[in-house]
Amino acid sequence: EETTLNIGVYPNPSRDGIIYINNPDRHVIDQVQVFDLNGRLVYTVGRNSDELTTIQLPDEKGLYLIVILTEEQRLIEKVTRY
């Protein structure tokens, strides 16, 4: 039985490029990756289980994909920097 990850990504859209990953259930996150729309990996952070993780988007405005990898699942969120 597959469970849904209770992980939130905010704010979206982001004016300053700072994104917070809210992980209230403290899932073990193996990796967080940020990709631009060209598929280029622009940011990555390794394993943690903190309740709140902060990531910084690149300076360029646009749409980014945030990929959150756990042992069980992969969560993909689209975020906009404006």
Short mmCIF file of C-alpha atoms in Angstrom, two decimals:
data_model
loop_
_atom_site.label_atom_id
_atom_site.label_comp_id
_atom_site.label_asym_id
_atom_site.label_seq_id
_atom_site.Cartn_x
_atom_site.Cartn_y
_atom_site.Cartn_z
CA GLU A 1 0.00 0.00 0.00
CA GLU A 2 1.44 3.32 -1.09
CA THR A 3 1.18 6.26 1.26
CA THR A 4 1.20 9.90 0.27
CA LEU A 5 4.10 11.97 1.54
CA ASN A 6 3.02 14.82 3.78
CA ILE A 7 5.65 17.22 2.45
CA GLY A 8 4.90 20.78 1.40
CA VAL A 9 6.87 23.23 -0.71
CA TYR A 10 6.30 26.97 -0.21
CA PRO A 11 6.05 29.82 -1.01
CA ASN A 12 5.01 29.31 -4.59
CA PRO A 13 5.58 31.57 -6.40
CA SER A 14 8.71 32.90 -4.70
CA ARG A 15 9.93 36.47 -5.07
CA ASP A 16 13.37 36.06 -3.43
CA GLY A 17 14.07 32.49 -4.56
CA ILE A 18 14.02 31.02 -1.05
CA ILE A 19 11.88 27.88 -0.88
CA TYR A 20 10.98 25.97 2.26
CA ILE A 21 10.27 22.26 2.36
CA ASN A 22 7.93 21.49 5.22
CA ASN A 23 8.34 17.90 6.41
CA PRO A 24 6.15 17.66 9.55
CA ASP A 25 6.18 13.84 9.61
CA ARG A 26 10.00 13.91 9.39
CA HIS A 27 10.27 11.51 6.47
CA VAL A 28 13.89 10.69 5.70
CA ILE A 29 14.61 12.73 2.60
CA ASP A 30 17.51 11.18 0.71
CA GLN A 31 17.97 14.09 -1.65
CA VAL A 32 16.37 17.30 -2.87
CA GLN A 33 17.16 18.32 -6.45
CA VAL A 34 16.18 21.47 -8.34
CA PHE A 35 16.07 21.44 -12.13
CA ASP A 36 15.50 24.29 -14.56
CA LEU A 37 13.22 23.79 -17.55
CA ASN A 38 16.19 22.75 -19.70
CA GLY A 39 16.63 19.73 -17.43
CA ARG A 40 19.81 21.12 -15.90
CA LEU A 41 20.43 20.28 -12.23
CA VAL A 42 20.89 23.68 -10.56
CA TYR A 43 20.79 22.77 -6.86
CA THR A 44 21.02 19.65 -4.73
CA VAL A 45 21.06 18.92 -1.02
CA GLY A 46 21.67 15.56 0.64
CA ARG A 47 20.03 13.42 3.24
CA ASN A 48 18.11 14.93 6.13
CA SER A 49 14.97 14.43 8.17
CA ASP A 50 14.57 17.96 9.49
CA GLU A 51 11.08 19.34 9.81
CA LEU A 52 12.01 22.36 7.69
CA THR A 53 14.61 22.53 4.93
CA THR A 54 15.55 25.71 3.08
CA ILE A 55 16.73 25.77 -0.53
CA GLN A 56 17.80 28.67 -2.73
CA LEU A 57 16.64 28.91 -6.33
CA PRO A 58 18.98 30.42 -8.92
CA ASP A 59 18.79 34.18 -9.61
CA GLU A 60 17.09 33.65 -12.96
CA LYS A 61 13.33 34.11 -12.91
CA GLY A 62 11.30 31.22 -14.25
CA LEU A 63 9.83 27.82 -13.55
CA TYR A 64 11.79 25.14 -11.66
CA LEU A 65 11.11 21.53 -10.76
CA ILE A 66 11.87 20.46 -7.20
CA VAL A 67 12.37 16.71 -6.86
CA ILE A 68 12.21 15.28 -3.34
CA LEU A 69 13.52 11.72 -3.09
CA THR A 70 12.74 9.39 -0.19
CA GLU A 71 13.31 5.65 0.07
CA GLU A 72 9.69 5.04 -0.82
CA GLN A 73 8.72 7.77 -3.24
CA ARG A 74 9.65 10.68 -5.45
CA LEU A 75 7.70 13.91 -5.14
CA ILE A 76 7.92 16.50 -7.91
CA GLU A 77 6.74 20.08 -7.37
CA LYS A 78 6.77 22.97 -9.86
CA VAL A 79 7.75 26.33 -8.39
CA THR A 80 8.04 29.76 -9.95
CA ARG A 81 10.58 32.45 -9.17
CA TYR A 82 9.43 35.90 -10.21
#
